[in-house]
Tab-separated table of C-alpha atoms and ligand atoms in Angstrom:
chain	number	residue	atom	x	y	z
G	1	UNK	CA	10.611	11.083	28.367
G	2	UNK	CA	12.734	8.132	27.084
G	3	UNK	CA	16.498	7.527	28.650
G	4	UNK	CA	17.526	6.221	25.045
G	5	UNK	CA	16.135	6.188	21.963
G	6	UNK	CA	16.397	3.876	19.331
G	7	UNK	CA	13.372	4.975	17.383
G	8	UNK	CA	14.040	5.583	13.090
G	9	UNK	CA	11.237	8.332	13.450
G	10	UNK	CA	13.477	11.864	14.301
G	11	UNK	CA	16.797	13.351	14.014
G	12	UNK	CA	18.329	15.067	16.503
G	13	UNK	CA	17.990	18.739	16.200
G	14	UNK	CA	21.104	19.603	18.533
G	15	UNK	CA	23.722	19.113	15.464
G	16	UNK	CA	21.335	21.350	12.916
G	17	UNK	CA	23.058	24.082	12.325
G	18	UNK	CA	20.253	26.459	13.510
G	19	UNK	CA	22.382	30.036	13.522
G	20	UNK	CA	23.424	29.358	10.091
G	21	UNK	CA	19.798	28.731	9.164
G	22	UNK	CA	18.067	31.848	11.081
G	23	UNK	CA	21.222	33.746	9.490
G	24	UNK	CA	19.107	32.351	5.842
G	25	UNK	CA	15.789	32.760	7.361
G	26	UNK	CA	16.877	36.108	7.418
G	27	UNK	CA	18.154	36.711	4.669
G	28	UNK	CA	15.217	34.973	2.627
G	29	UNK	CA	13.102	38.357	4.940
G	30	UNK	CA	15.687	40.685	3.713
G	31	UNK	CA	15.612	40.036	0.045
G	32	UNK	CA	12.293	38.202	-0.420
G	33	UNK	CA	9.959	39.362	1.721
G	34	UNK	CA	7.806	40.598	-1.330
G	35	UNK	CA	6.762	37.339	-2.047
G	36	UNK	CA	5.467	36.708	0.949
G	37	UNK	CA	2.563	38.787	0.585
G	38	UNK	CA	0.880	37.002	-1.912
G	39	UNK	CA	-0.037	33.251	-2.832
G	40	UNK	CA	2.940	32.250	-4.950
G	41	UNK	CA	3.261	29.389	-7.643
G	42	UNK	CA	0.933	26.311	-6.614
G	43	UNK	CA	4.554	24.040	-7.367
G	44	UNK	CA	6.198	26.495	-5.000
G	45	UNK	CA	9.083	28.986	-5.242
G	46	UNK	CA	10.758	28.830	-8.482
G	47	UNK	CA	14.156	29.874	-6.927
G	48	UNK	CA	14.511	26.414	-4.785
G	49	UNK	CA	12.608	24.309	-7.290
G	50	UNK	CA	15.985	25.579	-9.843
G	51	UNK	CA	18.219	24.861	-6.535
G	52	UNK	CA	16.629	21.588	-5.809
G	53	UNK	CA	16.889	20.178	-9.837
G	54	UNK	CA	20.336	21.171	-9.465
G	55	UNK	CA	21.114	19.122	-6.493
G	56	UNK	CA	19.392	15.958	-7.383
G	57	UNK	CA	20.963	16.084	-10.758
G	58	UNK	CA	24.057	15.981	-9.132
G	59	UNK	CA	23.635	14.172	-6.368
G	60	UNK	CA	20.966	11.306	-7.344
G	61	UNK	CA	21.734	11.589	-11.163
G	62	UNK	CA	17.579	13.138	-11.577
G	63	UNK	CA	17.782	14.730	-14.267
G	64	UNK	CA	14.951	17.190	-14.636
G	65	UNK	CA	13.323	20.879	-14.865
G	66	UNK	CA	12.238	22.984	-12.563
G	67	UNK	CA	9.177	23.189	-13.790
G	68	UNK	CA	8.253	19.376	-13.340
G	69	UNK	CA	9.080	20.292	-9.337
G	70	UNK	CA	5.733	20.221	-7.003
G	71	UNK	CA	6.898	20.789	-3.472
G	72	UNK	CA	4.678	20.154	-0.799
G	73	UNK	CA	4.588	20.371	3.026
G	74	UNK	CA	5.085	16.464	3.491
G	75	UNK	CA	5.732	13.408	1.535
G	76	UNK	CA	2.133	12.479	2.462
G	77	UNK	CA	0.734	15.468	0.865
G	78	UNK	CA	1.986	14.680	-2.525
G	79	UNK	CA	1.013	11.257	-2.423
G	80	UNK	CA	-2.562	12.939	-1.703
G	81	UNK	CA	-1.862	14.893	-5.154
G	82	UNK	CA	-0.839	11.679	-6.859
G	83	UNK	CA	-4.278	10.413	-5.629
G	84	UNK	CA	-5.620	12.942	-7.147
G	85	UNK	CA	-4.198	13.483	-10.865
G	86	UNK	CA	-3.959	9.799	-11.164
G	87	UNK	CA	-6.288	8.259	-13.075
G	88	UNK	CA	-9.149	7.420	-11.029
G	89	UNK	CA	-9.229	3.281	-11.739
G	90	UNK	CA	-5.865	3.426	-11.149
G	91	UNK	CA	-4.820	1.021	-8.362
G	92	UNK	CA	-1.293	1.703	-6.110
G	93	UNK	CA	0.701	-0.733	-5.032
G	94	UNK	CA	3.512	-0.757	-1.911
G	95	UNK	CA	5.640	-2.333	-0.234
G	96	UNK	CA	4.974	-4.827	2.098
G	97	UNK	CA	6.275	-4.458	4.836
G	98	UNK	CA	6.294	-1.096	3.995
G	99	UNK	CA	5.872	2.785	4.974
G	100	UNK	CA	2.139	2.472	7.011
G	101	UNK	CA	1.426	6.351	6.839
G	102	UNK	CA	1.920	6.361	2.886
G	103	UNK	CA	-0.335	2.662	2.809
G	104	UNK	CA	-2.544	4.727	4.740
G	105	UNK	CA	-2.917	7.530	2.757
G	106	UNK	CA	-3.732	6.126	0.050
G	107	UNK	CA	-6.285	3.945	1.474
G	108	UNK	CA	-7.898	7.300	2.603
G	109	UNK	CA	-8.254	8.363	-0.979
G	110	UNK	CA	-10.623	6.003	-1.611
G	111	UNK	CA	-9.081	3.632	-3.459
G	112	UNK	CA	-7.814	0.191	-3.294
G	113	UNK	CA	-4.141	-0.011	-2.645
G	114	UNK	CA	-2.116	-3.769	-3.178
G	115	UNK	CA	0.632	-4.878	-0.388
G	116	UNK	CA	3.080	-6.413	-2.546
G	117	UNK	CA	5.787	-8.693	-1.093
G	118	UNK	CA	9.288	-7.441	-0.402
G	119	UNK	CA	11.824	-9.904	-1.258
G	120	UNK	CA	15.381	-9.995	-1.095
G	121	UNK	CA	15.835	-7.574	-4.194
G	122	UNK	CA	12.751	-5.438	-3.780
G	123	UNK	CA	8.754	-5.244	-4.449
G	124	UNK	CA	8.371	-8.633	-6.681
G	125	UNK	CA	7.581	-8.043	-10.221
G	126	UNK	CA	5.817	-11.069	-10.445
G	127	UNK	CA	3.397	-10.352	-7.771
G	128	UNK	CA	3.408	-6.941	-9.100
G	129	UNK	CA	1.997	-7.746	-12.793
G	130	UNK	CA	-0.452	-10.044	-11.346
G	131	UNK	CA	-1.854	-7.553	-8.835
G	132	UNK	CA	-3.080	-4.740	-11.848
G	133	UNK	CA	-1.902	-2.283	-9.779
G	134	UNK	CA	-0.344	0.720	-12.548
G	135	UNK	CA	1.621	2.725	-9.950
G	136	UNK	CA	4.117	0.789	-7.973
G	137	UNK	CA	5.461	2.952	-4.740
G	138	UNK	CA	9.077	1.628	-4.047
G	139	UNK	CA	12.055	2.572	-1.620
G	140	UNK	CA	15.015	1.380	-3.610
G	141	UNK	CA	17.680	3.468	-2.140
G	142	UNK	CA	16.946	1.623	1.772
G	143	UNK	CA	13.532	-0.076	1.430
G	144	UNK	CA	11.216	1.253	4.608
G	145	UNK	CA	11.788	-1.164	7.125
G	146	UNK	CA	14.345	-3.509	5.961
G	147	UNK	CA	16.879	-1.473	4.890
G	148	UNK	CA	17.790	-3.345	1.385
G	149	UNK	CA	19.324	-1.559	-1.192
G	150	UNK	CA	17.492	-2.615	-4.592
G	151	UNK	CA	20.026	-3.670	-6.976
G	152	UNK	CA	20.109	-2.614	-10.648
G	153	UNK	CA	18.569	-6.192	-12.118
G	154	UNK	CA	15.163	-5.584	-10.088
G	155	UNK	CA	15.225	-1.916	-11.126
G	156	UNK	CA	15.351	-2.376	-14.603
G	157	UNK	CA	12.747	-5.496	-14.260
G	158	UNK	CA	10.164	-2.599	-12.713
G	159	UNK	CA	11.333	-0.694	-15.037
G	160	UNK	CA	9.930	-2.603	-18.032
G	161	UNK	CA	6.989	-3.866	-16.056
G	162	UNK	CA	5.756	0.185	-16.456
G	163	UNK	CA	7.154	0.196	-19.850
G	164	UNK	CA	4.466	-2.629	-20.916
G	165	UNK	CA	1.555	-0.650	-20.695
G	166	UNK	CA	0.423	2.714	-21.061
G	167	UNK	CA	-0.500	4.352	-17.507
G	168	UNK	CA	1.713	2.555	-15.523
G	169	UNK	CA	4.118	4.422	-13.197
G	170	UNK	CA	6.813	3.934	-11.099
G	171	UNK	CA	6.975	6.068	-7.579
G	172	UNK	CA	10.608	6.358	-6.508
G	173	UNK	CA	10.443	7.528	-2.702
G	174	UNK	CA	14.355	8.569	-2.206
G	175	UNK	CA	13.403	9.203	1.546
G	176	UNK	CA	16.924	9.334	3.182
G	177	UNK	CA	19.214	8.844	0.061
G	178	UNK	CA	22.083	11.403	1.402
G	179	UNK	CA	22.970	8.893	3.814
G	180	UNK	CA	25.289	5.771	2.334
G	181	UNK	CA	28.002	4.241	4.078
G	182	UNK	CA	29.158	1.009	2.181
G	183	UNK	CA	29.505	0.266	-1.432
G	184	UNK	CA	29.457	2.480	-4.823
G	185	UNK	CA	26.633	5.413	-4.718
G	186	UNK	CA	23.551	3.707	-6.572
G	187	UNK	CA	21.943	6.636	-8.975
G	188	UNK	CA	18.363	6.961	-8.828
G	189	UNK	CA	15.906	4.440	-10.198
G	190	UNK	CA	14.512	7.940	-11.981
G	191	UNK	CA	18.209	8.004	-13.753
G	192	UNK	CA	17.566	4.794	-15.544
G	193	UNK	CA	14.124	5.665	-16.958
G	194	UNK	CA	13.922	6.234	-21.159
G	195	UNK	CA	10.225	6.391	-21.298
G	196	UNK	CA	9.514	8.592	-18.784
G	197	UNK	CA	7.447	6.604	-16.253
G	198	UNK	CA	9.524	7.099	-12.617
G	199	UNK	CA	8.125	10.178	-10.719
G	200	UNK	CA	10.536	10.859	-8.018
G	201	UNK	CA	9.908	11.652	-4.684
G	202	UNK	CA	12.012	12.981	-1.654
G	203	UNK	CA	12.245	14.982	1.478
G	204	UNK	CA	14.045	17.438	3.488
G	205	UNK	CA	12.679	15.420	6.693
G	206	UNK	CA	15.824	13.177	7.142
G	207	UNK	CA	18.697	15.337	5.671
G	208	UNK	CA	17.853	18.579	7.467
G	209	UNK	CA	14.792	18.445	10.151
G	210	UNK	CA	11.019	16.827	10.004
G	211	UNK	CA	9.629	19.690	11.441
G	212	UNK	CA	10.289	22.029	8.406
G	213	UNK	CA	7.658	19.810	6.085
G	214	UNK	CA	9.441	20.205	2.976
G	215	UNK	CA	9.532	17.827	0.139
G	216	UNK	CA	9.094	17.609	-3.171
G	217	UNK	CA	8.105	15.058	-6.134
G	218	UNK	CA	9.345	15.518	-9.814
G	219	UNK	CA	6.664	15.043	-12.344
G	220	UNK	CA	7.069	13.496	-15.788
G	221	UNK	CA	5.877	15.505	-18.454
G	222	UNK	CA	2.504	13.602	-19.228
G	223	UNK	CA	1.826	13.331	-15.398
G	224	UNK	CA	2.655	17.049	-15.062
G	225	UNK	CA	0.190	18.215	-18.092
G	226	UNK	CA	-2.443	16.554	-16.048
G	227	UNK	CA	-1.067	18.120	-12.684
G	228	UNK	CA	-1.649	21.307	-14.486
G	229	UNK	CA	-5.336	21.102	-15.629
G	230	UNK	CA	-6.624	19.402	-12.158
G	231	UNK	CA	-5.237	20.493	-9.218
G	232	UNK	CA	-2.978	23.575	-9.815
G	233	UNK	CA	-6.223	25.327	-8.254
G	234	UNK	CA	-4.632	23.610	-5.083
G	235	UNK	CA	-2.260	26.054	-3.483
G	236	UNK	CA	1.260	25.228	-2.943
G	237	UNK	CA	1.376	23.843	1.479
G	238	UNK	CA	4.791	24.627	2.833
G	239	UNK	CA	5.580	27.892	3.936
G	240	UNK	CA	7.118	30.497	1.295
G	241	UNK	CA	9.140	31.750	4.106
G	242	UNK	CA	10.572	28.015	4.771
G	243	UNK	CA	10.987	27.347	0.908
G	244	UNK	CA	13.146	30.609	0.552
G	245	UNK	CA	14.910	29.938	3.731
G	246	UNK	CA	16.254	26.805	1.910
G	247	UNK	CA	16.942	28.546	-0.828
G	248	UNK	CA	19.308	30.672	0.678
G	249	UNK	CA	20.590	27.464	2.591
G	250	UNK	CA	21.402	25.394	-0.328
G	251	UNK	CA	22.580	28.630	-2.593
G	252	UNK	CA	25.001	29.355	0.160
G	253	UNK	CA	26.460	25.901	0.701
G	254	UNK	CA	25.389	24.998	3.869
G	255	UNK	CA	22.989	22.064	2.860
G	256	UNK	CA	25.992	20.481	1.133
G	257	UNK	CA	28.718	21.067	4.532
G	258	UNK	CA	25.786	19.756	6.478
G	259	UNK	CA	25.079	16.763	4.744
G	260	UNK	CA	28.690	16.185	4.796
G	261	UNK	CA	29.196	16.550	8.258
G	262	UNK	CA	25.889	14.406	8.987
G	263	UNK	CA	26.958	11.548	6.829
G	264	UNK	CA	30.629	11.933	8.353
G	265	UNK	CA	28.659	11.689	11.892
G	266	UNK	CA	25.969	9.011	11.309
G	267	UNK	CA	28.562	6.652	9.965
G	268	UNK	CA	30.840	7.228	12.772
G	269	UNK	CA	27.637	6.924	15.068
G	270	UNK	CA	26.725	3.404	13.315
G	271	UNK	CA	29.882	1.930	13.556
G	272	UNK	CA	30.235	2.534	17.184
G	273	UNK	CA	26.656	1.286	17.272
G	274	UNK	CA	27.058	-1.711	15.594
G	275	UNK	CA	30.108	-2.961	17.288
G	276	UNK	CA	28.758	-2.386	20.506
G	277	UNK	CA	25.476	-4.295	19.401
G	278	UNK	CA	27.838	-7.796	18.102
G	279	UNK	CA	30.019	-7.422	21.643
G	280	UNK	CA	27.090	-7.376	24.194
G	281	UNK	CA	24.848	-9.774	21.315
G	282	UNK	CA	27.382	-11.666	20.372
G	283	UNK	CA	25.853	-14.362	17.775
G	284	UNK	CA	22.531	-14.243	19.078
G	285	UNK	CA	21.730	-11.489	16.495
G	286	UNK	CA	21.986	-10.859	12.972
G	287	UNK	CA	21.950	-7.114	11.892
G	288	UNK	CA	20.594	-6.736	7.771
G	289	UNK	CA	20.128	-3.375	6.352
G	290	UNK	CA	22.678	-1.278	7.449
G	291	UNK	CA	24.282	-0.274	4.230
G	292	UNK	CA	22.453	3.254	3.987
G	293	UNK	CA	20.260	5.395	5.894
G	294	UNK	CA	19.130	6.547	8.577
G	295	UNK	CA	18.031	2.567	10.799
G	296	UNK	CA	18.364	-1.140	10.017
G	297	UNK	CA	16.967	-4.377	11.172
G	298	UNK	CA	18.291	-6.746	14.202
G	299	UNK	CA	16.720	-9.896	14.651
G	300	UNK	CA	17.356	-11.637	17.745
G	301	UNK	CA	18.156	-15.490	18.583
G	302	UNK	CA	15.847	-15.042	21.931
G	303	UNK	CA	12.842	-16.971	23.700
G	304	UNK	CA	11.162	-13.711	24.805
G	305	UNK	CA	8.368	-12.950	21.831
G	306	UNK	CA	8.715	-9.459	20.359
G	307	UNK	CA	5.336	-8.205	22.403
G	308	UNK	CA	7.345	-8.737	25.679
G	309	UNK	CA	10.939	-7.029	24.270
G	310	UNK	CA	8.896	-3.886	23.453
G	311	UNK	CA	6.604	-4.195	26.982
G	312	UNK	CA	9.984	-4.158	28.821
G	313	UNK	CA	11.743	-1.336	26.817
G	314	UNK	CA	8.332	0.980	27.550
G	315	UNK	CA	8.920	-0.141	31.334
G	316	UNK	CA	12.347	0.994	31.085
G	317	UNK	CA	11.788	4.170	29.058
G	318	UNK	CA	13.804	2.827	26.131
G	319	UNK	CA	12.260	4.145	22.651
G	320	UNK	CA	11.934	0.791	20.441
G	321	UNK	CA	10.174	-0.255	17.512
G	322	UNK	CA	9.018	-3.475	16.429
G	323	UNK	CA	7.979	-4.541	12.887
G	324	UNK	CA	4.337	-4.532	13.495
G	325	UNK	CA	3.915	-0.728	12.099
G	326	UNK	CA	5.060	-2.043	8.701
G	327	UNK	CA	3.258	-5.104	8.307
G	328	UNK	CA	0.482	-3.624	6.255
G	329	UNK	CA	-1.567	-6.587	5.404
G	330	UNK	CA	-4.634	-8.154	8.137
G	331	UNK	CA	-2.036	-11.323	8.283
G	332	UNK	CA	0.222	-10.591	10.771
G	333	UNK	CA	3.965	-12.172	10.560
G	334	UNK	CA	4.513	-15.790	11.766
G	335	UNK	CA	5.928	-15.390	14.701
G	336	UNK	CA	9.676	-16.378	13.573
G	337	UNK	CA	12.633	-14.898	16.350
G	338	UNK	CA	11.888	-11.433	16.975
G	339	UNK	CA	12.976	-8.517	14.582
G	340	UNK	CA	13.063	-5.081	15.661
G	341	UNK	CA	13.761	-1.807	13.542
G	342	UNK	CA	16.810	-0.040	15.365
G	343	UNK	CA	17.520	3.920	14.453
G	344	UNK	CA	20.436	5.615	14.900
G	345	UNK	CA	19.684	9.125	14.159
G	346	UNK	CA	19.256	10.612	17.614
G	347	UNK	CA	21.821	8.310	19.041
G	348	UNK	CA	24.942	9.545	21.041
G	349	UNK	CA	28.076	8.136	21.099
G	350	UNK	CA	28.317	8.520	24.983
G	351	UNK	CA	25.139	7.089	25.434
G	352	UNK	CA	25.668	3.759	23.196
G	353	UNK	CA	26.967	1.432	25.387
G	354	UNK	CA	24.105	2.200	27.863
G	355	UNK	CA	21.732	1.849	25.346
G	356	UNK	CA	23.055	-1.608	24.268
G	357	UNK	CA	22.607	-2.855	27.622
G	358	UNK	CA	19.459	-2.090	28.123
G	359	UNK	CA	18.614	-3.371	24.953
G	360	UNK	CA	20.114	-6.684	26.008
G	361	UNK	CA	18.768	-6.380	29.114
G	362	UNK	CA	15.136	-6.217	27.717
G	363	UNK	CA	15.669	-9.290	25.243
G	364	UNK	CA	17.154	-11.831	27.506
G	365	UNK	CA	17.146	-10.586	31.162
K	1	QL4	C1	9.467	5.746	3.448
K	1	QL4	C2	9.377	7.177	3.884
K	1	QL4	N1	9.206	8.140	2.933
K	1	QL4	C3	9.156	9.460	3.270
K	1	QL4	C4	9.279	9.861	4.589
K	1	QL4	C5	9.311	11.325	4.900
K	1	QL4	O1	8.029	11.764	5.036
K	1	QL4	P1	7.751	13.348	5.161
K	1	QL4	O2	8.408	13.779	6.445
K	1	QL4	O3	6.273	13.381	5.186
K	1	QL4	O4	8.370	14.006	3.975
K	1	QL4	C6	9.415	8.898	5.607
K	1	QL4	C7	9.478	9.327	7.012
K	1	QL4	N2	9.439	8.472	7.930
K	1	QL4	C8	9.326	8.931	9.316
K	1	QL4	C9	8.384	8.102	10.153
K	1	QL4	C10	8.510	6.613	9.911
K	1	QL4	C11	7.309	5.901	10.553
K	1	QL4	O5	6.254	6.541	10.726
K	1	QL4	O6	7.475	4.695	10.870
K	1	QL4	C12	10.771	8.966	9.888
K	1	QL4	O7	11.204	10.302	9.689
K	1	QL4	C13	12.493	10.633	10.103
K	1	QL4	C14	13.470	9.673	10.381
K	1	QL4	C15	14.748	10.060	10.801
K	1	QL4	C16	15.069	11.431	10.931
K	1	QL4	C17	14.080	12.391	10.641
K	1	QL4	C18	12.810	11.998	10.228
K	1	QL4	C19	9.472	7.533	5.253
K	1	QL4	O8	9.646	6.562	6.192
């Protein structure tokens, strides 16, 4: 077991509110329990697909049906759906760096999926139209690893990139959107689309727990004709008793007071964080990324490569990440000053300064 974590990859389960959700689980038994036994709608229940519409609508600006809702028991999964209603010469493209287990994915459905550069806006719309990729997978609300926050001008430039031809769509993976600490809430890419082309995809793994496997991906109408004839012989994934749960959760308020008091405790947790990170640091680092979310990025003015920063934190049972999981193409990075990918989520305030320290202690010492 680690004595700190920095990792990006789990929340910390001790500030779910786990008696108000067995208090829904519950009450999803009580009133519901009908439905469990039999194979319910392959998009899942239509009781927190109407819950869910009405949160991203007010919350991300998505405006959409319920009945363009697929939930699914992992982001993963529904990019294994896209695979599969897409058409089948269509080529993917993502971000590089980027999420590996979504590159990954998609490699495993057989087809041949582009790395496309990240650059200071975003996934680069030149590289983009001269890749012939038709589905371009983005993270504009706090691109997976660095953290930037894709400003309107890049949107609207992907934007018309899948407005030039027919076929072309736009992937919006909203991962951890809930969480923004600086600067005006940015609506969804998906809020800006006229013709239809952004399918929008998020998660209940960052704003509640990973381990419940609920997410969801809003189809546009075209896509979700074609959903229909292929694959709604596929069964929905996540557990009825899970979707209803959240039913209940949302219905009754709870998902909104806990993202409240999340965002209230992840900025507090951040700030602490960062401060502690520019005393012990001082200039030797620069910190980019830390606008949103749930991590950010800290590169660091050191002679010890990255390989030997994340040999000592193992050594000294301190959970760290380095960028190597997102670089998705053979070419690994030049080796510039080290950059590692520093989470926050399972951080405690007591613990921070400790943390730091080691953290210094495994860069420099
Ligand atoms: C870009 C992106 N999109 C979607 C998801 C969510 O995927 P789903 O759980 O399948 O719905 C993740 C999760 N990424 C995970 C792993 C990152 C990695 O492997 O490096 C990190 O997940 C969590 C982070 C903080 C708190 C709780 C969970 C994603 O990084």
């Amino acid at each position: 077991a680690y004595l700190f974590s920095f990792s990006h990859m789990n929340a910390d389960a001790s500030l779910f509110p786990f008696r108000a959700w067995q208090h829904c689980e519950q009450q999803a038994l009580r009133h519901y329990a009908a439905s469990l036994d039999n194979l319910e709608h392959p998009q899942g229940q239509w009781l927190l697909r109407e819950e869910i519409a009405r949160t991203i609508g007010r919350t991300r600006g998505v405006r959409c049906r319920p009945e363009q809702i697929v939930l699914g028991a992992s982001t993963q999964w529904l990019f294994d759906l896209l695979a599969m209603i897409c058409d089948k010469h269509a080529l993917f493209a993502v971000e590089h760096p980027g999420y590996q287990r979504i590159y990954q994915q998609l490699h495993a459905s057989g087809r041949p999926v582009l790395p496309i550069t990240v650059d200071y806006k975003g996934m680069s719309p030149q590289e983009l139209e001269e890749s012939g990729a038709s589905i371009a997978v983005v993270t504009p609300s706090h691109q997976m690893p660095t953290g930037l926050i894709m400003p309107v001008s890049r949107r609207i430039q992907l934007l018309n990139w899948s407005y030039k031809e027919e076929g072309r769509y736009i992937v919006e993976d909203d991962y951890d959107a809930e969480f923004k600490y600086e600067g005006d809430p940015i609506p969804a890419l998906h809020s800006l689309d006229d013709l239809k082309r952004v399918i929008y995809v998020g998660t209940f793994s960052k704003s509640l727990l990973p381990g419940l496997r609920l997410s969801y991906m809003v189809l546009p109408p075209a896509l979700l004709a074609v959903y229909k004839h292929h694959a709604s012989h596929l069964m929905q994934t996540s557990s009825s008793l899970i979707q209803l749960a959240l039913y209940v959760f949302i219905k009754s308020g709870e998902y909104q007071k806990h993202i409240k008091r999340m965002s209230k405790h992840y900025k507090t947790i951040r700030a602490e964080l960062i401060e502690a990170l520019h005393d012990k640091f001082g200039s030797s680092i620069s910190i980019t990324g830390e606008k949103a979310g749930l991590h950010f990025l800290m590169e660091i003015n050191t002679p010890r490569p990255t390989g030997a920063i994340l040999e000592k934190a193992k050594e000294h049972r301190l959970e760290l990440y380095g960028m190597d999981r997102f670089w998705l193409k053979e070419t690994t990075p030049a080796e510039g000053r080290p950059v590692i990918i520093i989470g926050f989520a399972r951080l405690r305030s007591q613990d921070i300064a400790s943390a730091v320290s080691l953290l210094h202690h495994c860069c420099f010492d």
